[in-house]
XYZ file of C-alpha atoms in Angstrom:
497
model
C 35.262 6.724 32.173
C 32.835 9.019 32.772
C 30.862 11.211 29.621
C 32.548 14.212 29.857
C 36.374 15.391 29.402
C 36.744 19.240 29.472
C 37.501 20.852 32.928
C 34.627 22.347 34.501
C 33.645 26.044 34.610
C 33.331 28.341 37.139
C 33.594 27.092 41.256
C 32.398 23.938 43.099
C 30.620 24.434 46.290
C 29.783 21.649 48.457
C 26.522 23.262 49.349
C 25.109 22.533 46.448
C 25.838 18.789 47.546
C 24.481 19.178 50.792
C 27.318 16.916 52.403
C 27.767 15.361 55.636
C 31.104 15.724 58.005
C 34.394 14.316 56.702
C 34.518 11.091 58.503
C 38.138 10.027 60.475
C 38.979 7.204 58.183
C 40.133 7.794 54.570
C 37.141 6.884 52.540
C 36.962 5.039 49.364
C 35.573 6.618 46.683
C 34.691 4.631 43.534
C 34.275 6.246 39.802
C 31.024 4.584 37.989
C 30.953 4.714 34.262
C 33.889 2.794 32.670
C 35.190 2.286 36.516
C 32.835 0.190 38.221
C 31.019 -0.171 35.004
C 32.469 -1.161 31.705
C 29.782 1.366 29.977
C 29.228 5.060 30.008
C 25.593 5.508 31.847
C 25.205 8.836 29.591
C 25.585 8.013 26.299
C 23.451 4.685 26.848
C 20.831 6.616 28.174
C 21.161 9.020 25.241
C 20.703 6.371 22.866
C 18.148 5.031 24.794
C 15.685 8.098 24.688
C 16.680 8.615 20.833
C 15.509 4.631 20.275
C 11.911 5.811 22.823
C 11.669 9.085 21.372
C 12.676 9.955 18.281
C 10.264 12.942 17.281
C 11.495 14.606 20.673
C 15.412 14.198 20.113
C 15.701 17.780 19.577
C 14.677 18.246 23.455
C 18.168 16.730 23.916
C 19.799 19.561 22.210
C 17.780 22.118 24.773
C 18.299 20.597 27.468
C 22.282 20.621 27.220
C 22.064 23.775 26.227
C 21.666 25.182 29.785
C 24.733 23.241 30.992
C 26.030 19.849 31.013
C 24.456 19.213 34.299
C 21.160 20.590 34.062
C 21.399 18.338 30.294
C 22.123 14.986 32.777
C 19.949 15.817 35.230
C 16.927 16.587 32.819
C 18.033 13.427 31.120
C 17.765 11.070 34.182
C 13.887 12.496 34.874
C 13.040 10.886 31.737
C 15.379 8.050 30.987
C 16.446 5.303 33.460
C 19.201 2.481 33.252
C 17.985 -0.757 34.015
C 20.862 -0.914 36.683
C 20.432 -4.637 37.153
C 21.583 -5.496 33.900
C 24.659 -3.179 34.066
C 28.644 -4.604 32.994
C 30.235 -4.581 36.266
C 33.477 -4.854 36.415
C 34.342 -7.883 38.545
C 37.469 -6.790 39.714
C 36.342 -3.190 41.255
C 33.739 -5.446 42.927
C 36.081 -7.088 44.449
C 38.521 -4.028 45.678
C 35.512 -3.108 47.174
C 34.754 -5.874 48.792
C 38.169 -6.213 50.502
C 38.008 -2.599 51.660
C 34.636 -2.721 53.005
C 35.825 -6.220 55.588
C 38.676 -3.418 56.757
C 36.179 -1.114 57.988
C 36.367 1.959 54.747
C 33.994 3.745 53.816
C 32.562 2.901 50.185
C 31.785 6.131 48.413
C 30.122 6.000 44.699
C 31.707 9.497 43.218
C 30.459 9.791 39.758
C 29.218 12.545 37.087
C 26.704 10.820 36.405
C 22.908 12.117 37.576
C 22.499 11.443 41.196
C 19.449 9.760 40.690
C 20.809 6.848 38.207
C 24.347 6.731 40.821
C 21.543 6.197 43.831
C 20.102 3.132 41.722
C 23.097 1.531 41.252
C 24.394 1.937 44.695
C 20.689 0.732 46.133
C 20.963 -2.335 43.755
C 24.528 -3.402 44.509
C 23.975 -2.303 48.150
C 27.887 -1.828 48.429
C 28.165 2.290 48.968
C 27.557 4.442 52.388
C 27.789 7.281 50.475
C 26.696 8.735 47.183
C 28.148 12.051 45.520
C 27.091 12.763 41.598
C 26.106 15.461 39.396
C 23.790 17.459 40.309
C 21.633 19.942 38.457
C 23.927 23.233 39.269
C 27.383 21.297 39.491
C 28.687 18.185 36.653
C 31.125 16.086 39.055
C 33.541 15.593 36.619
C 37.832 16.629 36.929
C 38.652 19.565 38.616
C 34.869 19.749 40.088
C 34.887 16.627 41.481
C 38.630 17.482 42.782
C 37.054 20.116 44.314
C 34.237 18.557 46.135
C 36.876 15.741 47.806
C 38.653 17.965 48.794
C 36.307 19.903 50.266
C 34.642 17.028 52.347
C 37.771 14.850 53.563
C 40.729 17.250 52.610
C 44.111 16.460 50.831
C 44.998 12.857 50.571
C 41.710 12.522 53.366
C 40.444 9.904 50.418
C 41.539 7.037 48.005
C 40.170 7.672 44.682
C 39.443 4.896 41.646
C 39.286 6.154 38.037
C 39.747 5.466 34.825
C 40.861 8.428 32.478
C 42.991 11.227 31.932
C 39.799 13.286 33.560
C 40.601 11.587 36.961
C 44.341 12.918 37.252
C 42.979 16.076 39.319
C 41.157 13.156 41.599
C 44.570 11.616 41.603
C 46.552 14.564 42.702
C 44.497 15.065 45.311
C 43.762 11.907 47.239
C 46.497 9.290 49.638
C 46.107 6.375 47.441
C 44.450 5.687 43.963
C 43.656 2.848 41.424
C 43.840 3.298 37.999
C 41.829 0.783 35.645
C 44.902 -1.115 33.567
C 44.758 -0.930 29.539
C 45.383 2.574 28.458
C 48.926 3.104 27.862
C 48.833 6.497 27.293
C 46.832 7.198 30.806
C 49.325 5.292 32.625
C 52.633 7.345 32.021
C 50.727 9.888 33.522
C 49.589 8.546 36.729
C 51.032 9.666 39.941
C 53.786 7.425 41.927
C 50.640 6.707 45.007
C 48.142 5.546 41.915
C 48.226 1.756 41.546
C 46.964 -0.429 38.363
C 43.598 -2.670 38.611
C 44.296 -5.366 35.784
C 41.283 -5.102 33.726
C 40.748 -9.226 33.894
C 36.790 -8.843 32.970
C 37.919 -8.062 29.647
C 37.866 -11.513 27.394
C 40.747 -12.578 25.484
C 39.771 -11.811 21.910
C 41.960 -9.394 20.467
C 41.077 -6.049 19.588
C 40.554 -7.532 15.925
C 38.266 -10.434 16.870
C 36.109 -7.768 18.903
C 35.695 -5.349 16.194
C 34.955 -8.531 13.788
C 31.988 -9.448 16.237
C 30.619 -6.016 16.645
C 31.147 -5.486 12.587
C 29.162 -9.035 12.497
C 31.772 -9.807 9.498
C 30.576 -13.195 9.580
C 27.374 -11.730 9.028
C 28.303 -11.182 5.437
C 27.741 -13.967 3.887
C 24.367 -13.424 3.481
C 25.139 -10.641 1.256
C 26.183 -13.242 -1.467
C 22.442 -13.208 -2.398
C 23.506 -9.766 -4.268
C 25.361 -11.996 -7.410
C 22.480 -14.192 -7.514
C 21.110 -12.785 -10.653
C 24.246 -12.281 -12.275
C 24.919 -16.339 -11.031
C 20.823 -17.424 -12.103
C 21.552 -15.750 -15.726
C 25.063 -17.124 -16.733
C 26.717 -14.031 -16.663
C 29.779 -14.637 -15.165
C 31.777 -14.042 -17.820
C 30.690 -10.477 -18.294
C 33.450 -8.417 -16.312
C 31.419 -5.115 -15.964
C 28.468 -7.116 -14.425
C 31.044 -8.806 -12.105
C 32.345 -5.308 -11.252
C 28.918 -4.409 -10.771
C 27.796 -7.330 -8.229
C 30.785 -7.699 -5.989
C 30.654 -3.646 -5.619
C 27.072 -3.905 -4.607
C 27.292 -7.008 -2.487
C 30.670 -4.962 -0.657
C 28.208 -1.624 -0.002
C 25.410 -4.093 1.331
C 27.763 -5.382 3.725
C 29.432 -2.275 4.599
C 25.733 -0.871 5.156
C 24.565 -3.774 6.866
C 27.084 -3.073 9.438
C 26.161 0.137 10.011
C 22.785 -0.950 10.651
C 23.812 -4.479 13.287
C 26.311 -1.789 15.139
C 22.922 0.250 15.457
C 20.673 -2.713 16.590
C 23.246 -3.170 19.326
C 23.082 -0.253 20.892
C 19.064 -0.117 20.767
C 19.030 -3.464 22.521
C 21.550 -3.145 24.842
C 19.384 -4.462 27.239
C 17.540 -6.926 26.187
C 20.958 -8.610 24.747
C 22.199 -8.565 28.497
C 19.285 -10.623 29.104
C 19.930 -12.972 26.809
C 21.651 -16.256 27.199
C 24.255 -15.613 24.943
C 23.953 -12.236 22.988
C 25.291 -10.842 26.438
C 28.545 -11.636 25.429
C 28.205 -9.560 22.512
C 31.188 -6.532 23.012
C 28.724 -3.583 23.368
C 26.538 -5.427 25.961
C 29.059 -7.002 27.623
C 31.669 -3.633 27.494
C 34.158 -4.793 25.248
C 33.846 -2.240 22.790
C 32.715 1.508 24.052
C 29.411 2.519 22.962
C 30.870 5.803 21.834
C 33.482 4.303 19.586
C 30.445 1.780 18.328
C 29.061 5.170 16.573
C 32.361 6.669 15.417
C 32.209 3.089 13.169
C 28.411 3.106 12.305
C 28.925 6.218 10.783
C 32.132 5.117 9.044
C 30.739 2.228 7.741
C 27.658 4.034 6.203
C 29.998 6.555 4.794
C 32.389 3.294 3.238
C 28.644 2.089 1.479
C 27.986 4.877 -0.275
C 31.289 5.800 -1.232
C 31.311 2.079 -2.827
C 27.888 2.075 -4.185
C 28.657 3.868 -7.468
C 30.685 1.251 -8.753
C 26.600 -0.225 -9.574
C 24.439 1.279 -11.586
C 22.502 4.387 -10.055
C 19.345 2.107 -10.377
C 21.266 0.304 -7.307
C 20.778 3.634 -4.990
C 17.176 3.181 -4.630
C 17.106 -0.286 -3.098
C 20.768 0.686 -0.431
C 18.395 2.913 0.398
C 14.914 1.036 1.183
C 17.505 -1.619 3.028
C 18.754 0.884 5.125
C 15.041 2.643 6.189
C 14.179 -1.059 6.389
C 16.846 -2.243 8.595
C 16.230 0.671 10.496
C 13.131 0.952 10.960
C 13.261 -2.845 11.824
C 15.492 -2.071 14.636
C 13.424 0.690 16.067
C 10.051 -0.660 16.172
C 8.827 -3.586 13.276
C 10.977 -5.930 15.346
C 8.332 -5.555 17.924
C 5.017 -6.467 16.240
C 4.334 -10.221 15.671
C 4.285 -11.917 12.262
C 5.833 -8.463 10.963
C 8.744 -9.492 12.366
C 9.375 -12.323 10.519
C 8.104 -11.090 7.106
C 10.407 -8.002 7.500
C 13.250 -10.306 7.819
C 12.352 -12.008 5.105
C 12.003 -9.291 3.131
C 15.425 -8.173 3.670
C 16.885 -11.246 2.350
C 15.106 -11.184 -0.972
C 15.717 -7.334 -0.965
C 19.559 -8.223 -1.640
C 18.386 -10.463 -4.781
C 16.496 -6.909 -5.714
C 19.726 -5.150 -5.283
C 21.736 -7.264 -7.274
C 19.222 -6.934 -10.525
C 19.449 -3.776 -10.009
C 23.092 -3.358 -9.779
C 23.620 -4.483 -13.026
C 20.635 -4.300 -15.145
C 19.671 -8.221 -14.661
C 16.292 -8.858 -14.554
C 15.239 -11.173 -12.041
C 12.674 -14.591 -12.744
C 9.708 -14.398 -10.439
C 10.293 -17.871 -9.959
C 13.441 -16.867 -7.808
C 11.416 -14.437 -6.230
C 8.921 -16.639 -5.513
C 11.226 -19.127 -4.304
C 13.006 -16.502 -2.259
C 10.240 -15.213 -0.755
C 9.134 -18.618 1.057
C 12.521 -20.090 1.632
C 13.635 -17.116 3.415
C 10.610 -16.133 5.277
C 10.969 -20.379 6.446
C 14.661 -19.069 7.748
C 13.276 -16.326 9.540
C 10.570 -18.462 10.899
C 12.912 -20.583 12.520
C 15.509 -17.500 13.650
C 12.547 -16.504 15.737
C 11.419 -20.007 16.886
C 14.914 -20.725 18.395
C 15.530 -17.175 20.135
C 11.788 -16.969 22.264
C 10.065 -20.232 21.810
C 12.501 -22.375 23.550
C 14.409 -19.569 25.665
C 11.148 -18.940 27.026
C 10.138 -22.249 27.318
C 13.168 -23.367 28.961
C 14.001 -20.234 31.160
C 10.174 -19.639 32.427
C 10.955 -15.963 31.997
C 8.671 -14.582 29.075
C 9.688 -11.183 29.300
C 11.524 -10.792 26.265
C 8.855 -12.595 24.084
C 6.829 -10.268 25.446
C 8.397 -7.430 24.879
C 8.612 -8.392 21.147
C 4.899 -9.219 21.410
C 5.134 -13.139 21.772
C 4.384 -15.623 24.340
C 5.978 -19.118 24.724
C 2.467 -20.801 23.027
C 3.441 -19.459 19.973
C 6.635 -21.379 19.383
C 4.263 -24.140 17.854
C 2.845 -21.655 15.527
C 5.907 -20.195 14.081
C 7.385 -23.816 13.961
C 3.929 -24.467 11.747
C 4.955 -21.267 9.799
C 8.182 -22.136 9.269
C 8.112 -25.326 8.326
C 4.822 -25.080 5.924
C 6.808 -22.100 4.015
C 10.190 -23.897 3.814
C 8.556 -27.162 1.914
C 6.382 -25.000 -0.161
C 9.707 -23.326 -1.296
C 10.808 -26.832 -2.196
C 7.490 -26.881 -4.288
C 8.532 -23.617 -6.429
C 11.886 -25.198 -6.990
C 9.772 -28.115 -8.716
C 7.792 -25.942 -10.759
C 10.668 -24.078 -11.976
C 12.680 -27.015 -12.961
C 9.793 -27.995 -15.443
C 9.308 -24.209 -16.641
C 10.383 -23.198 -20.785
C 12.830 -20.953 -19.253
C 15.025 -24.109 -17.664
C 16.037 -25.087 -21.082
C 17.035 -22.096 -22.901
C 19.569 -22.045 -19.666
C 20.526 -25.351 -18.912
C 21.623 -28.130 -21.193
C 20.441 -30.543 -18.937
C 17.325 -29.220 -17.333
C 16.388 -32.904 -15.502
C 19.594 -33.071 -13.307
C 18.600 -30.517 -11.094
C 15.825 -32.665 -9.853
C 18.809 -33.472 -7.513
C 18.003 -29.455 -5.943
C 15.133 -30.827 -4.706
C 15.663 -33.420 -2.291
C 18.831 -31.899 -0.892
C 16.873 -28.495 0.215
C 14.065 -30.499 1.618
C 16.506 -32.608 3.428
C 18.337 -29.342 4.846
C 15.187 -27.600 5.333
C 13.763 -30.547 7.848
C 16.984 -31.104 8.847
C 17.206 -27.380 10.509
C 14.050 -27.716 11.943
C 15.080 -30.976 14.073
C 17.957 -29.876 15.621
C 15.670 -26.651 16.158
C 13.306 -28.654 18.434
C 16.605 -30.283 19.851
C 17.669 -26.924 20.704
C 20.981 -27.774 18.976
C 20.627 -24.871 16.321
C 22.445 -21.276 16.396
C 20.163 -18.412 16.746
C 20.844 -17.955 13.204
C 20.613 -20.843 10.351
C 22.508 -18.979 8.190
C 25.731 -18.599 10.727
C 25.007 -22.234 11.733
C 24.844 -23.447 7.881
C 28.285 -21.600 7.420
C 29.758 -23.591 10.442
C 27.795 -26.744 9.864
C 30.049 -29.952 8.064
C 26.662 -31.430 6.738
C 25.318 -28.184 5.566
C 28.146 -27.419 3.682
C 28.814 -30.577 2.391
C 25.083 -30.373 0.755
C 25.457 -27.212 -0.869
C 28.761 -28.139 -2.285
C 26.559 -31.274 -3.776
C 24.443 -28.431 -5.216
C 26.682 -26.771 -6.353
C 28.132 -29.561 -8.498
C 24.373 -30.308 -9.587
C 24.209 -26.790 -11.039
C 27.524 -26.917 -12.685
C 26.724 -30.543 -14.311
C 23.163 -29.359 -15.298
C 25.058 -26.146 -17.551
């Protein structure tokens, strides 16, 4: 589907095309975005100069003020698609490819800038013919109707489309395809348009996609908000219960927000990767446009939660989200950083818990925190570009985040070194005064200590096997032996009460 849905104002003239003669066989003239693409070029590449440029979004705003396509055109001078990378839908690839062995004519027709159309056409190497927006006309409806028409007359072409902004197109041309899925488009299709089943999509339901995108399983980690309510025995007070599962709901809600964001900033780079590609905004599951419509709900959900805390709990929602954020848009680039930012974030939701309810929080949990998690995001990072890299040869996404292959040794040093040392602060704290005023048996939870240590090594072998998830946390949730040893430390807490 391409960006825009209103009909066009004012007359199409095919001189501001500059097009050739209409040739004797009917043509076949292709649609790109959500078409031949499962992706709208324009709102990526919107996104995509926000992510570059924020202090210079406003020029957006100017430059669509003089007309959608002087706004597309402007837009493609300083933002370009890396076309290689693109969704493409299989199954238009392969309508093309049967029409082309006949003899047609392949012609891209698109609103989308000329100049990002002409890249995709060069890189696929399919089209004889290009037609997009230019800077005086946006080939989009009626305008592109017009055009068509203009070039190889009433039902001179065969036209494939994908929304209720192609029916003009429709009207107009012998024979037309119609990309399958949208009820609601396809009452409305003419007798002469025929269905393209939309077989790239992937069986998940529409549930199962949203629950991906949302990264529901994701959540877990935002357990670490009733850890001070858990650490203190205060379980039994109700209003502090209130308190952490309302908190731990807004994180989660929030941290939605935020992973719907990151998606759409690294479109790219997840369509390089081995298996984030088949995430649904890379792979063009989910619209990108619909992926903001629930960013913004989901942010709107966390705040409207959030005052079931106390107000002291505003303060830290908000440092996660400028975190997160800024994490996202550039921290996530710079080495060492990186890691310490992620780590941060995980002990931020211990933060957020205190101060949801008032609990103050041991710096022996902190301190534990701190190393155990920045060990977790150690090894996050060591399994997505030390091995990928090694493995694939192609360093250009360690790069881009400012590694190279040699360091996977180094952050395997870091990880590991901070992991055990957590182990060491568990120690410490089992022998601290404060153990016994909370525990009746302080001794038995010398049992915490070798089952972390074992889990700790344990993630970093099957991380040098390559046999780890790119996240530990997702792979602990999944994992029978991980589970099985925190349910043995669980029972070593509750026997140590």
């Amino acid at each position: 589907m391409d960006s825009e849905k209103e009909a066009p104002q004012g007359d199409a003239s095919t001189n501001d095309l500059k097009l050739p003669p209409a040739p004797s066989i009917p043509p076949l003239c292709i649609d790109l975005d959500d078409t031949l693409i499962r992706t709208d070029l324009l709102v990526e590449q919107i996104i995509a100069y926000t992510r570059d440029h924020p202090a210079q979004t406003v020029r957006l705003f100017l430059w669509f003020r003089a007309g959608k396509a002087a706004g597309k055109t402007e837009l493609a001078r300083h933002s370009v698609p890396t076309v290689e990378l693109l969704p493409y839908r299989a199954s238009i690839l392969d309508l093309i490819i049967q029409h082309r062995k006949s003899g047609t004519r392949i012609i891209l027709a698109t609103a989308s800038p000329f100049a990002w159309a002409q890249q995709v056409a060069d890189h696929l190497g399919l089209f004889d013919e290009v037609i997009a927006t230019t800077e005086k006309i946006n080939l989009k409806g009626a305008h592109k109707q017009t055009i068509l028409v203009e070039r190889f007359g009433v039902k001179g072409y065969d036209y494939v489309g994908d929304s209720a902004a192609d029916l003009p197109v429709w009207e107009s041309c012998r024979a037309g395809y119609a990309i399958a899925g949208q009820p609601s488009l396809t009452s409305r299709l003419p007798s002469h348009v025929a269905l393209v089943p939309n077989s790239d999509r992937s069986r998940a339901s529409l549930i199962q996609r949203w629950l991906r995108a949302l990264r529901v399983h994701q959540w877990s980690k935002n357990l670490l908000v009733l850890t001070p309510l858990i650490m203190a025995h205060r379980w039994s007070d109700i209003t502090a219960v209130v308190q952490s599962i309302g908190a731990a709901v807004s994180f989660s809600l929030a941290a939605s927000s935020v992973y719907i964001i990151n998606d759409l900033f690294d479109l790219n780079s997840d369509r390089a990767h081995r298996s984030k590609c088949h995430r649904p905004f890379a792979s063009g599951e989910i619209a990108i446009a619909s992926g903001l419509q629930a960013a913004l709900l989901c942010l709107l959900g966390s705040l409207a939660i959030a005052p079931i805390a106390l107000f002291t709990f505003f303060p830290i929602l908000f440092l996660y989200l400028v975190t997160t954020t800024l994490y996202s848009v550039s921290l996530k680039r710079i080495p060492i950083v990186d890691i310490f930012t992620l780590a941060s974030l995980y002990t931020l939701r211990i933060f957020a818990g205190a101060a949801a309810t008032g609990i103050s929080v041991s710096p022996w949990l902190l301190a534990f925190s701190l190393f155990f998690f920045l060990g977790l995001a150690s090894v996050k990072r060591f399994v997505e570009f030390g091995f990928t890299s090694v493995s694939s040869n192609s360093p250009s996404e360690t790069s881009r985040r400012g590694y190279t292959p040699a360091d996977a040794s180094w952050i395997a040093q870091l990880g590991m070194g901070t992991g055990i040392v957590s182990v060491l602060v568990l120690a410490l704290y089992i022998q601290a005064p404060d153990v016994t005023r909370l525990y009746r048996s302080p001794a038995t939870l010398w049992f915490l200590t070798p089952l972390v240590l074992f889990w700790t090594v344990r993630v970093w072998f099957l991380a040098h096997r390559q046999q780890l998830h790119d996240d530990p946390v997702v792979f602990a949730l999944r994992d029978c032996t991980s589970l099985f040893i925190g349910a043995i430390a669980a029972a070593v807490l509750l026997c140590a009460m």
